[in-house]
Tab-separated table of C-alpha atoms and ligand atoms in Angstrom:
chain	number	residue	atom	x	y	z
P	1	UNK	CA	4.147	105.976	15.055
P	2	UNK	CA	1.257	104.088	13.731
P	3	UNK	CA	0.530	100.178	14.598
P	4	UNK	CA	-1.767	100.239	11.535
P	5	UNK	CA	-0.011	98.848	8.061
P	6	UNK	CA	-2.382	100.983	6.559
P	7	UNK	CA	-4.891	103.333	7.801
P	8	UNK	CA	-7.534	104.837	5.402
P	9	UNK	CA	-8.801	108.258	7.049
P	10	UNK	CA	-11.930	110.090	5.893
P	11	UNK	CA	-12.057	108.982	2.207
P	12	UNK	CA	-14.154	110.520	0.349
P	13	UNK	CA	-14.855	110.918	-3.541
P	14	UNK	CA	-17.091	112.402	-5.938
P	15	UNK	CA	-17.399	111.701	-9.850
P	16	UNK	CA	-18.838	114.489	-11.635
P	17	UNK	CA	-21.133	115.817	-8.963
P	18	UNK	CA	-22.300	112.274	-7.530
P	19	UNK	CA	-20.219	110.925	-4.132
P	20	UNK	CA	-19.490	107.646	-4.818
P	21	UNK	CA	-16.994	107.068	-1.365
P	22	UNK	CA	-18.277	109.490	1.551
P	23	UNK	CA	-15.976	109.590	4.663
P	24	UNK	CA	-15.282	105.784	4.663
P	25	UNK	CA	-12.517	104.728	7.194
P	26	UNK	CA	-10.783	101.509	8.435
P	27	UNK	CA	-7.318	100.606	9.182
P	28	UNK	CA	-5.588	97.441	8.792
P	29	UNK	CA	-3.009	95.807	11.411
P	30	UNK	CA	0.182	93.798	9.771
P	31	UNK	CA	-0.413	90.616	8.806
P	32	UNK	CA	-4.207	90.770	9.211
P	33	UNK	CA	-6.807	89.333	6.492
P	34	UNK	CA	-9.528	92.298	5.792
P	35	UNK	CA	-12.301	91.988	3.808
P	36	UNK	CA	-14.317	94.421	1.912
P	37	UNK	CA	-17.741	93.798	1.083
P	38	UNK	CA	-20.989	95.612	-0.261
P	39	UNK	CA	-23.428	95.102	-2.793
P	40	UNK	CA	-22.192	96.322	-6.801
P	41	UNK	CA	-21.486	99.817	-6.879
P	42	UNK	CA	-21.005	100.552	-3.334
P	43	UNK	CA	-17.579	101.884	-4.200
P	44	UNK	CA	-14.998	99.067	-3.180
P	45	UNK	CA	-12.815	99.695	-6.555
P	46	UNK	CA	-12.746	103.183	-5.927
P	47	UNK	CA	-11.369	102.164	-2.712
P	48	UNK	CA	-8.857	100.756	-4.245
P	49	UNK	CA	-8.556	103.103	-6.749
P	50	UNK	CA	-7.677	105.799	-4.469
P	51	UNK	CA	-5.688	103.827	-1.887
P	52	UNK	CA	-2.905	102.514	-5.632
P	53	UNK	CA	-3.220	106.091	-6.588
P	54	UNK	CA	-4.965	105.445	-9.527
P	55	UNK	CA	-7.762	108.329	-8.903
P	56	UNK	CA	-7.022	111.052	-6.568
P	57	UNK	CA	-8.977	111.571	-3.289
P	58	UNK	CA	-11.507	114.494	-2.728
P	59	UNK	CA	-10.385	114.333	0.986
P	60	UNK	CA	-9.166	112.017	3.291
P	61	UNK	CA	-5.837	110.491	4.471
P	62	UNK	CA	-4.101	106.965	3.441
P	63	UNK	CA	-1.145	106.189	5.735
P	64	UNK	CA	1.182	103.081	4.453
P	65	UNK	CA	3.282	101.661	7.270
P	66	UNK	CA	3.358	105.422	8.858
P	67	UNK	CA	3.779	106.994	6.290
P	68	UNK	CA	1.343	109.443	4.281
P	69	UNK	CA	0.748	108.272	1.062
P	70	UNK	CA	-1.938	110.287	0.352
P	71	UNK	CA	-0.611	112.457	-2.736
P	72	UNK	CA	2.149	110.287	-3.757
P	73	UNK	CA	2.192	108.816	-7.634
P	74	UNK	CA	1.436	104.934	-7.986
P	75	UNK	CA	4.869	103.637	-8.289
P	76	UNK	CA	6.411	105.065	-5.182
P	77	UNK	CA	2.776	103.254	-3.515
P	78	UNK	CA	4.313	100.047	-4.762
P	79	UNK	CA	7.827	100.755	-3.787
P	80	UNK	CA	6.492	101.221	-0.678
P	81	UNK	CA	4.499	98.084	-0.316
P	82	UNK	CA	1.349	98.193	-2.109
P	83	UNK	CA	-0.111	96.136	-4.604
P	84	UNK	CA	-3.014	95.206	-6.146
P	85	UNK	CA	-5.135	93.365	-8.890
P	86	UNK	CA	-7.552	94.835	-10.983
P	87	UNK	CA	-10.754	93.769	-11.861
P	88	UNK	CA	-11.386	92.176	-14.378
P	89	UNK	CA	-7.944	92.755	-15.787
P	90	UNK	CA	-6.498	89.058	-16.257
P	91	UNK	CA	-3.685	87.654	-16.909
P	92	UNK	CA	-2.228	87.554	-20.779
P	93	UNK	CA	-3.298	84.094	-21.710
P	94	UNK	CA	-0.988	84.401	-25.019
P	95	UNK	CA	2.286	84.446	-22.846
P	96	UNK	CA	3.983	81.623	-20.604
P	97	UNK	CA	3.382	81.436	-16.559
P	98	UNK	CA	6.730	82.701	-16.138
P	99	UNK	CA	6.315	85.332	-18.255
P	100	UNK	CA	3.127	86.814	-16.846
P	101	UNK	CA	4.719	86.805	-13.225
P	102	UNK	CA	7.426	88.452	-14.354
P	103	UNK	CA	5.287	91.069	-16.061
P	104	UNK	CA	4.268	91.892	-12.203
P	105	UNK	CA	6.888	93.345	-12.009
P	106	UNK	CA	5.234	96.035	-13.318
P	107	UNK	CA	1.639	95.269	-14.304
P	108	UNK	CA	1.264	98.478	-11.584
P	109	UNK	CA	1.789	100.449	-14.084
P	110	UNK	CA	-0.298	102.184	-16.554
P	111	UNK	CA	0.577	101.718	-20.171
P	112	UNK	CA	0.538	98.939	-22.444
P	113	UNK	CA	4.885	99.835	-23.395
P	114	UNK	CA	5.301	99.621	-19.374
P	115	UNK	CA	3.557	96.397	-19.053
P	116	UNK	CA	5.839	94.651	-21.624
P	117	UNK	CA	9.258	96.207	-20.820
P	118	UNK	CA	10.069	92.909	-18.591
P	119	UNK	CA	9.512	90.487	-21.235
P	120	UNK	CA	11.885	92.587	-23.655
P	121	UNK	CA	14.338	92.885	-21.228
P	122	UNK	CA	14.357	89.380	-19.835
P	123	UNK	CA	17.568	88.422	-21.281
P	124	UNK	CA	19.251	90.949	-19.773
P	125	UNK	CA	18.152	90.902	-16.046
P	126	UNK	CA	17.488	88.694	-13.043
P	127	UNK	CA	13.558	88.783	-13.007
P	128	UNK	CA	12.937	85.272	-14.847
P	129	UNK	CA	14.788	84.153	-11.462
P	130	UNK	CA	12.729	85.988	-8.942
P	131	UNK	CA	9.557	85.173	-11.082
P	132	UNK	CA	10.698	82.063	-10.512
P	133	UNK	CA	11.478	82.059	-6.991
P	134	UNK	CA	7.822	83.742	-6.573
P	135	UNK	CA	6.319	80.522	-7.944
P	136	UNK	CA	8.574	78.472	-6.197
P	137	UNK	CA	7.975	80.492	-2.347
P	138	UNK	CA	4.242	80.045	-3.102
P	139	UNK	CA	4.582	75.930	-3.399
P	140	UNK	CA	2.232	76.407	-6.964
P	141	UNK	CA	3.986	73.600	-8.979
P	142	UNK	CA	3.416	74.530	-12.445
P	143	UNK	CA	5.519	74.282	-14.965
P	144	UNK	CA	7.154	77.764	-15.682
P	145	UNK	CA	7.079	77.706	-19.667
P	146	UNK	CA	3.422	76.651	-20.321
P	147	UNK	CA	0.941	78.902	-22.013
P	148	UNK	CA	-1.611	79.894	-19.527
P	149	UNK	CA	-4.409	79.484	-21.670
P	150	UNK	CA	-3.258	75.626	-21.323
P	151	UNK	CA	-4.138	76.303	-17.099
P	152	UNK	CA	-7.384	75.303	-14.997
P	153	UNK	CA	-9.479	78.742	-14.339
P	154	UNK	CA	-8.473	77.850	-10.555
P	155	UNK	CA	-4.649	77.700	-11.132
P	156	UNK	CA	-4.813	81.076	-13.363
P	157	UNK	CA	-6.619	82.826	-10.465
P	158	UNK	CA	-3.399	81.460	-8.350
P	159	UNK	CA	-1.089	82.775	-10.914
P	160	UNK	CA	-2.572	86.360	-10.857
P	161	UNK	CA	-1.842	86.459	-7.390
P	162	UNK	CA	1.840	85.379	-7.511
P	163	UNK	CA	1.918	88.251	-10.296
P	164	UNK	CA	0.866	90.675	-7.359
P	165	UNK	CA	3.559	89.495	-5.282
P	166	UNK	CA	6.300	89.989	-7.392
P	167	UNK	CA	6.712	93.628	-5.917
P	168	UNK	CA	7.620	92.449	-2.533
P	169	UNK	CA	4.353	94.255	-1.124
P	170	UNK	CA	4.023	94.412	2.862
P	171	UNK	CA	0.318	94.884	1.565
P	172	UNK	CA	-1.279	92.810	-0.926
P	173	UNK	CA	-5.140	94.283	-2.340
P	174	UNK	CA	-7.235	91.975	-4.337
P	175	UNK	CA	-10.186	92.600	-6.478
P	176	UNK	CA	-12.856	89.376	-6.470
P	177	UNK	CA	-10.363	87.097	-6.523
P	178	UNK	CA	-12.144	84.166	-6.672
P	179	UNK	CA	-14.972	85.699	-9.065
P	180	UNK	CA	-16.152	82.500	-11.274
P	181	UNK	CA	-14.306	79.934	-9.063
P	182	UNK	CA	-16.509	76.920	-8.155
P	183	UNK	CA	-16.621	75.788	-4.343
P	184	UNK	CA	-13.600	73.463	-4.093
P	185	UNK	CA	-11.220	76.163	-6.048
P	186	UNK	CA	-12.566	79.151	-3.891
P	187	UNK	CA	-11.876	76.918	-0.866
P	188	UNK	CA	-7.677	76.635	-2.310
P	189	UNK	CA	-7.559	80.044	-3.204
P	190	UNK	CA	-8.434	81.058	0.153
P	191	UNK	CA	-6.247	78.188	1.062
P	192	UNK	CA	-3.183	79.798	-0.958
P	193	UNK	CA	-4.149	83.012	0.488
P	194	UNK	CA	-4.149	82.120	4.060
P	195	UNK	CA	-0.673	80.728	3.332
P	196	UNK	CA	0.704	83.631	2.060
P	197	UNK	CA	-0.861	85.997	4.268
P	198	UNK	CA	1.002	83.600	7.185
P	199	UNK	CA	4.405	84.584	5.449
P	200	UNK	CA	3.816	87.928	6.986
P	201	UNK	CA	2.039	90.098	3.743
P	202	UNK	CA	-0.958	92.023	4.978
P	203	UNK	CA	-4.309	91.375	3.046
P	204	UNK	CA	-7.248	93.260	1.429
P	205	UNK	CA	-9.295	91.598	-0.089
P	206	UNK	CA	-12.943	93.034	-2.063
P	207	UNK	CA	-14.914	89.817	-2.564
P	208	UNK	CA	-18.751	88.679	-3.110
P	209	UNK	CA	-18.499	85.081	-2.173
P	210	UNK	CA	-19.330	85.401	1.816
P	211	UNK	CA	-17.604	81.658	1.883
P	212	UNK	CA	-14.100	82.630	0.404
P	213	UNK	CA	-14.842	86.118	3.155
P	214	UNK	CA	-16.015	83.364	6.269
P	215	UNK	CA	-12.637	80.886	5.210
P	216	UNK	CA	-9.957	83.611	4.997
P	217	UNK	CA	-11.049	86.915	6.830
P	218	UNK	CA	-10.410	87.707	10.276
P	219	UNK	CA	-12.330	91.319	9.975
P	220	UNK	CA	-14.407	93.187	7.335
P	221	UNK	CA	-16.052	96.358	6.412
P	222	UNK	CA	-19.106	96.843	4.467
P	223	UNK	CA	-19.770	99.673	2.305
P	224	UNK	CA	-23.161	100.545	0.568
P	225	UNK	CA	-23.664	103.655	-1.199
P	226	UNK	CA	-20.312	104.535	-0.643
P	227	UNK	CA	-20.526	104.794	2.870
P	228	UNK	CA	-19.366	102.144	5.733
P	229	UNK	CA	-22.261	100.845	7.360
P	230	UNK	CA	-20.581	97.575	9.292
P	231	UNK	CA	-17.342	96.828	10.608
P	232	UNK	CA	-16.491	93.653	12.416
P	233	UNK	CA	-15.869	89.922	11.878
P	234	UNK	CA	-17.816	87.649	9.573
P	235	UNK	CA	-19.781	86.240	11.975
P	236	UNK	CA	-20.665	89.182	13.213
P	237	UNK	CA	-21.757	90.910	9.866
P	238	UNK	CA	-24.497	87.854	9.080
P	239	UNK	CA	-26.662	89.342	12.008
P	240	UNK	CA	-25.958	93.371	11.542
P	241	UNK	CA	-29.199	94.795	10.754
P	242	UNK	CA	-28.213	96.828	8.549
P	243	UNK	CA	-26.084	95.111	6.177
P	244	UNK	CA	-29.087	92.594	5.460
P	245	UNK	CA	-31.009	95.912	4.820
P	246	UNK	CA	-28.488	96.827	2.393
P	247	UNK	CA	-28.392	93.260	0.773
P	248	UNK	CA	-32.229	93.651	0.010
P	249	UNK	CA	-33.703	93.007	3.382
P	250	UNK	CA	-32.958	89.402	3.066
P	251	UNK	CA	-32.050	87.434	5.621
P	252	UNK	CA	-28.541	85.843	4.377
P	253	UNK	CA	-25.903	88.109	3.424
P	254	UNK	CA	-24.276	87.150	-0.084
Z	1	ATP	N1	-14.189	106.732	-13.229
Z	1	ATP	C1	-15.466	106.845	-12.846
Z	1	ATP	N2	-16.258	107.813	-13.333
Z	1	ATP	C2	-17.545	107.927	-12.946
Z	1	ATP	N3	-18.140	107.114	-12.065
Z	1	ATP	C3	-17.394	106.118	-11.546
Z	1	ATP	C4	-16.034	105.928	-11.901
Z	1	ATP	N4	-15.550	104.856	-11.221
Z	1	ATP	C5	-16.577	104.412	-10.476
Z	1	ATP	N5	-17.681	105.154	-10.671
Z	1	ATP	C6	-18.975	104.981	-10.008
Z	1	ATP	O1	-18.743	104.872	-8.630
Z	1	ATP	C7	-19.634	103.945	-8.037
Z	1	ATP	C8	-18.832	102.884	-7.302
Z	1	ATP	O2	-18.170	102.090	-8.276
Z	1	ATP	P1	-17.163	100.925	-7.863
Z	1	ATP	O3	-16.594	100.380	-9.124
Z	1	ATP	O4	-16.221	101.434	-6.848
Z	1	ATP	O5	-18.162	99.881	-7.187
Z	1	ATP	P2	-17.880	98.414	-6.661
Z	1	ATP	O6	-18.318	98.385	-5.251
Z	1	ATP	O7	-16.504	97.995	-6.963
Z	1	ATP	O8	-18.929	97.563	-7.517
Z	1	ATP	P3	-18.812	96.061	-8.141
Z	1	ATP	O9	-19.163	95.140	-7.002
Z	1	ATP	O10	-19.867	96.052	-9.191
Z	1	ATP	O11	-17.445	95.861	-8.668
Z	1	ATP	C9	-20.509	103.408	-9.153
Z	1	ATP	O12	-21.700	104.134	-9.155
Z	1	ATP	C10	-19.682	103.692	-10.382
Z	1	ATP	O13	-20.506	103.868	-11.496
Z	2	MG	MG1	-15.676	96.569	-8.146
Protein backbone atom coordinates (compact mmCIF):
# COMPACT_ATOMS: atom_id res chain seq x y z
CA UNK A 1 0.00 0.00 0.00
CA UNK A 2 0.83 3.45 -1.02
CA UNK A 3 1.35 6.52 1.60
CA UNK A 4 0.86 8.80 -1.43
CA UNK A 5 -2.99 10.22 -1.89
CA UNK A 6 -2.03 10.38 -5.28
CA UNK A 7 0.95 9.44 -7.16
CA UNK A 8 1.39 10.55 -10.85
CA UNK A 9 3.94 7.99 -12.56
CA UNK A 10 5.63 8.65 -15.90
CA UNK A 11 3.00 10.92 -17.57
CA UNK A 12 3.42 11.52 -20.67
CA UNK A 13 1.28 13.01 -23.67
CA UNK A 14 1.43 13.92 -27.15
CA UNK A 15 -1.17 16.06 -29.29
CA UNK A 16 -0.96 15.33 -32.82
CA UNK A 17 2.71 14.53 -33.08
CA UNK A 18 3.98 17.34 -30.54
CA UNK A 19 4.66 16.04 -26.60
CA UNK A 20 3.17 18.42 -24.64
CA UNK A 21 3.71 16.29 -20.94
CA UNK A 22 7.01 14.04 -21.25
CA UNK A 23 7.55 11.61 -18.28
CA UNK A 24 6.48 14.17 -15.58
CA UNK A 25 6.12 12.60 -12.04
CA UNK A 26 5.27 13.70 -8.44
CA UNK A 27 3.21 12.30 -5.76
CA UNK A 28 1.23 13.96 -3.21
CA UNK A 29 0.98 12.90 0.66
CA UNK A 30 -2.71 13.37 2.41
CA UNK A 31 -3.44 16.48 3.51
CA UNK A 32 -0.46 18.21 1.86
CA UNK A 33 -0.73 21.67 -0.17
CA UNK A 34 1.16 21.08 -3.75
CA UNK A 35 1.69 23.51 -6.11
CA UNK A 36 2.17 23.39 -9.76
CA UNK A 37 3.92 25.97 -11.52
CA UNK A 38 5.56 26.78 -15.03
CA UNK A 39 5.45 29.38 -17.44
CA UNK A 40 1.98 29.27 -20.11
CA UNK A 41 1.96 26.24 -21.99
CA UNK A 42 4.19 24.12 -20.02
CA UNK A 43 1.38 21.62 -19.76
CA UNK A 44 -0.17 22.05 -16.14
CA UNK A 45 -3.95 21.66 -17.59
CA UNK A 46 -3.03 18.71 -19.34
CA UNK A 47 -1.93 17.59 -16.05
CA UNK A 48 -4.98 17.92 -14.93
CA UNK A 49 -6.57 16.88 -17.81
CA UNK A 50 -5.20 13.51 -17.65
CA UNK A 51 -5.12 13.03 -13.87
CA UNK A 52 -9.87 13.95 -14.06
CA UNK A 53 -9.77 11.72 -17.03
CA UNK A 54 -10.67 14.21 -19.28
CA UNK A 55 -7.82 13.24 -22.02
CA UNK A 56 -6.32 9.90 -21.91
CA UNK A 57 -2.59 9.33 -21.13
CA UNK A 58 0.03 8.21 -23.80
CA UNK A 59 1.78 6.38 -20.86
CA UNK A 60 2.17 6.67 -17.40
CA UNK A 61 0.40 5.66 -14.14
CA UNK A 62 -2.07 7.83 -11.76
CA UNK A 63 -2.69 6.04 -8.44
CA UNK A 64 -5.69 7.67 -6.20
CA UNK A 65 -5.43 6.62 -2.56
CA UNK A 66 -3.82 3.11 -3.88
CA UNK A 67 -5.65 2.63 -6.26
CA UNK A 68 -4.95 2.76 -10.19
CA UNK A 69 -6.94 5.16 -11.74
CA UNK A 70 -5.23 5.28 -14.72
CA UNK A 71 -7.97 4.05 -17.35
CA UNK A 72 -10.96 4.64 -15.33
CA UNK A 73 -13.90 7.17 -16.80
CA UNK A 74 -14.20 10.67 -14.96
CA UNK A 75 -17.02 9.98 -12.71
CA UNK A 76 -15.74 6.93 -10.93
CA UNK A 77 -12.30 9.62 -10.50
CA UNK A 78 -14.74 11.73 -8.55
CA UNK A 79 -16.43 8.99 -6.71
CA UNK A 80 -13.27 8.19 -5.70
CA UNK A 81 -12.09 11.51 -4.47
CA UNK A 82 -11.09 13.74 -7.16
CA UNK A 83 -12.10 17.00 -8.12
CA UNK A 84 -11.26 19.81 -9.88
CA UNK A 85 -11.94 23.34 -11.45
CA UNK A 86 -11.46 24.25 -14.82
CA UNK A 87 -9.97 27.07 -16.22
CA UNK A 88 -11.51 29.55 -17.09
CA UNK A 89 -14.83 27.81 -16.69
CA UNK A 90 -16.74 30.07 -14.00
CA UNK A 91 -19.39 29.91 -12.19
CA UNK A 92 -23.11 30.64 -13.84
CA UNK A 93 -23.52 34.20 -12.77
CA UNK A 94 -27.40 33.96 -13.92
CA UNK A 95 -28.20 31.41 -11.04
CA UNK A 96 -28.27 31.86 -7.08
CA UNK A 97 -25.08 30.84 -4.74
CA UNK A 98 -26.95 27.95 -3.67
CA UNK A 99 -27.73 26.93 -6.82
CA UNK A 100 -24.28 26.95 -8.39
CA UNK A 101 -22.89 24.79 -5.37
CA UNK A 102 -25.33 22.52 -5.81
CA UNK A 103 -24.61 22.26 -9.52
CA UNK A 104 -21.10 20.75 -8.12
CA UNK A 105 -22.59 18.18 -7.66
CA UNK A 106 -21.92 17.47 -10.93
CA UNK A 107 -20.18 20.31 -12.78
CA UNK A 108 -17.55 17.04 -13.26
CA UNK A 109 -19.35 16.17 -15.79
CA UNK A 110 -19.32 16.84 -19.40
CA UNK A 111 -22.51 18.06 -20.94
CA UNK A 112 -24.48 21.05 -20.64
CA UNK A 113 -28.07 18.43 -19.73
CA UNK A 114 -25.61 16.90 -16.90
CA UNK A 115 -24.65 20.17 -15.52
CA UNK A 116 -28.31 21.26 -14.95
CA UNK A 117 -29.92 17.97 -13.79
CA UNK A 118 -29.45 19.26 -9.96
CA UNK A 119 -31.26 22.38 -10.36
CA UNK A 120 -34.29 20.41 -12.05
CA UNK A 121 -34.30 18.01 -9.56
CA UNK A 122 -33.88 20.18 -6.50
CA UNK A 123 -37.29 19.75 -5.28
CA UNK A 124 -37.05 16.38 -5.11
CA UNK A 125 -33.70 15.62 -3.29
CA UNK A 126 -31.49 16.57 -0.36
CA UNK A 127 -28.68 18.55 -2.26
CA UNK A 128 -30.05 22.25 -1.52
CA UNK A 129 -29.18 20.89 2.16
CA UNK A 130 -25.71 19.64 1.61
CA UNK A 131 -25.07 22.72 -0.73
CA UNK A 132 -25.96 24.30 2.11
CA UNK A 133 -24.07 22.60 4.67
CA UNK A 134 -20.94 23.07 2.14
CA UNK A 135 -21.32 26.84 2.58
CA UNK A 136 -22.02 26.59 6.01
CA UNK A 137 -18.62 23.94 6.87
CA UNK A 138 -16.58 26.52 4.90
CA UNK A 139 -17.65 29.61 7.44
CA UNK A 140 -18.39 31.78 3.81
CA UNK A 141 -21.45 33.76 5.14
CA UNK A 142 -23.30 34.61 2.13
CA UNK A 143 -26.57 34.62 1.72
CA UNK A 144 -27.69 31.36 -0.12
CA UNK A 145 -30.40 32.90 -2.59
CA UNK A 146 -28.44 35.87 -4.08
CA UNK A 147 -27.51 36.07 -7.71
CA UNK A 148 -23.84 35.73 -8.00
CA UNK A 149 -23.41 38.30 -10.41
CA UNK A 150 -24.57 40.53 -7.24
CA UNK A 151 -20.92 38.93 -5.46
CA UNK A 152 -17.33 40.63 -5.07
CA UNK A 153 -14.87 38.85 -7.80
CA UNK A 154 -13.10 37.62 -4.42
CA UNK A 155 -16.22 35.94 -2.86
CA UNK A 156 -17.14 34.25 -6.43
CA UNK A 157 -13.59 32.79 -6.58
CA UNK A 158 -14.60 31.37 -2.88
CA UNK A 159 -17.81 30.09 -4.19
CA UNK A 160 -16.18 28.09 -7.09
CA UNK A 161 -14.28 26.36 -4.65
CA UNK A 162 -17.12 25.30 -2.30
CA UNK A 163 -18.67 24.08 -5.79
CA UNK A 164 -15.53 21.69 -5.97
CA UNK A 165 -16.17 20.42 -2.66
CA UNK A 166 -19.49 19.38 -2.98
CA UNK A 167 -18.20 15.83 -4.13
CA UNK A 168 -16.68 15.01 -0.86
CA UNK A 169 -13.13 14.83 -2.66
CA UNK A 170 -10.11 13.42 -0.44
CA UNK A 171 -8.32 15.48 -3.30
CA UNK A 172 -9.24 18.82 -4.32
CA UNK A 173 -7.27 20.24 -7.95
CA UNK A 174 -7.52 23.84 -8.75
CA UNK A 175 -6.83 25.70 -11.88
CA UNK A 176 -5.43 29.57 -11.14
CA UNK A 177 -7.57 30.03 -8.57
CA UNK A 178 -6.86 33.27 -7.68
CA UNK A 179 -6.29 34.46 -11.47
CA UNK A 180 -7.47 38.35 -11.41
CA UNK A 181 -7.64 38.53 -7.56
CA UNK A 182 -5.91 41.67 -6.17
CA UNK A 183 -3.37 41.20 -3.15
CA UNK A 184 -5.68 41.31 -0.11
CA UNK A 185 -8.30 38.70 -1.87
CA UNK A 186 -5.40 36.33 -3.03
CA UNK A 187 -4.13 36.57 0.57
CA UNK A 188 -8.14 35.11 1.84
CA UNK A 189 -8.32 32.76 -0.78
CA UNK A 190 -5.23 31.21 0.26
CA UNK A 191 -6.58 31.93 3.65
CA UNK A 192 -9.89 29.82 2.85
CA UNK A 193 -7.72 27.33 1.29
CA UNK A 194 -5.39 26.71 4.07
CA UNK A 195 -8.55 26.22 6.13
CA UNK A 196 -9.96 23.73 4.19
CA UNK A 197 -6.97 21.93 3.35
CA UNK A 198 -6.63 21.72 7.54
CA UNK A 199 -10.08 19.81 7.47
CA UNK A 200 -8.10 16.99 6.06
CA UNK A 201 -8.76 17.45 1.85
CA UNK A 202 -5.50 17.09 -0.01
CA UNK A 203 -4.57 20.06 -2.40
CA UNK A 204 -3.33 20.75 -5.98
CA UNK A 205 -3.19 23.66 -6.86
CA UNK A 206 -1.76 25.19 -10.71
CA UNK A 207 -1.21 28.88 -9.96
CA UNK A 208 0.95 31.97 -11.42
CA UNK A 209 0.87 34.26 -8.48
CA UNK A 210 4.27 32.99 -6.59
CA UNK A 211 2.53 34.93 -3.40
CA UNK A 212 -0.82 32.88 -3.26
CA UNK A 213 2.14 29.59 -4.07
CA UNK A 214 4.70 31.18 -0.98
CA UNK A 215 1.21 31.69 1.51
CA UNK A 216 -0.41 28.27 0.96
CA UNK A 217 2.13 25.64 -0.48
CA UNK A 218 4.18 23.43 1.48
CA UNK A 219 5.88 21.77 -1.87
CA UNK A 220 5.80 22.40 -5.66
CA UNK A 221 6.80 21.17 -8.99
CA UNK A 222 7.69 23.11 -11.96
CA UNK A 223 7.09 22.08 -15.38
CA UNK A 224 8.41 23.83 -18.61
CA UNK A 225 8.02 22.35 -21.89
CA UNK A 226 6.17 19.71 -20.50
CA UNK A 227 8.79 18.34 -18.57
CA UNK A 228 9.55 18.71 -14.59
CA UNK A 229 12.52 20.63 -14.15
CA UNK A 230 12.18 21.55 -10.12
CA UNK A 231 10.69 19.94 -7.29
CA UNK A 232 10.86 21.27 -3.79
CA UNK A 233 9.48 24.01 -1.50
CA UNK A 234 8.91 27.62 -2.45
CA UNK A 235 11.75 28.85 -1.01
CA UNK A 236 13.68 26.60 -2.50
CA UNK A 237 12.39 27.08 -6.17
CA UNK A 238 13.32 31.15 -6.06
CA UNK A 239 17.10 30.07 -6.20
CA UNK A 240 16.89 26.78 -8.66
CA UNK A 241 18.85 27.68 -11.58
CA UNK A 242 16.93 26.41 -13.74
CA UNK A 243 13.53 27.48 -13.14
CA UNK A 244 14.77 31.25 -13.44
CA UNK A 245 16.19 29.95 -16.82
CA UNK A 246 12.87 28.81 -17.70
CA UNK A 247 11.14 32.10 -16.44
CA UNK A 248 13.38 34.09 -18.98
CA UNK A 249 16.65 34.12 -17.19
CA UNK A 250 15.36 36.62 -14.79
CA UNK A 251 16.19 36.71 -11.54
CA UNK A 252 12.61 36.55 -9.66
CA UNK A 253 10.43 33.77 -10.40
CA UNK A 254 6.71 34.94 -11.21
N1 LIG B 1 -6.53 19.43 -26.77
C1 LIG B 1 -5.34 19.87 -27.21
N2 LIG B 1 -4.97 19.72 -28.49
C2 LIG B 1 -3.78 20.17 -28.94
N3 LIG B 1 -2.88 20.78 -28.17
C3 LIG B 1 -3.19 20.96 -26.87
C4 LIG B 1 -4.43 20.52 -26.32
N4 LIG B 1 -4.46 20.84 -25.00
C5 LIG B 1 -3.29 21.45 -24.75
N5 LIG B 1 -2.53 21.53 -25.86
C6 LIG B 1 -1.19 22.10 -25.96
O1 LIG B 1 -0.41 21.56 -24.92
C7 LIG B 1 0.48 22.52 -24.40
C8 LIG B 1 0.27 22.65 -22.90
O2 LIG B 1 -1.00 23.26 -22.70
P1 LIG B 1 -1.60 23.48 -21.24
O3 LIG B 1 -2.96 24.06 -21.41
O4 LIG B 1 -1.48 22.22 -20.48
O5 LIG B 1 -0.58 24.56 -20.64
P2 LIG B 1 -0.64 25.34 -19.27
O6 LIG B 1 0.64 25.08 -18.58
O7 LIG B 1 -1.89 25.05 -18.54
O8 LIG B 1 -0.62 26.86 -19.77
P3 LIG B 1 -1.37 28.18 -19.17
O9 LIG B 1 -0.47 28.65 -18.05
O10 LIG B 1 -1.35 29.13 -20.32
O11 LIG B 1 -2.73 27.81 -18.72
C9 LIG B 1 0.25 23.80 -25.18
O12 LIG B 1 1.20 23.87 -26.20
C10 LIG B 1 -1.14 23.60 -25.72
O13 LIG B 1 -1.31 24.31 -26.92
MG1 LIG C 1 -3.51 26.15 -18.00
Amino acid sequence: MSENILEINNLTKAFGGLTVLDDVSFSLSPGERFGLIGPNGAGKTTVFNLLSGVYSVDSGKVVLGGKDITDLPIKSRIGLGLSRSFQNIRLMPHLSVIENVMVGQHSQANSVSNLLKPINWMKNNNWRQKAMDALEETGLEIDPDITVSELPYGIRKKLEVVRGLMSSPKVLMLDEPAAGLNPNETQELANFLHDISDKGVTLLLVEHDMNFIHALCERIAVLNFGSKIFEGTPDEVTKDSAVLEAYLGTSEVG
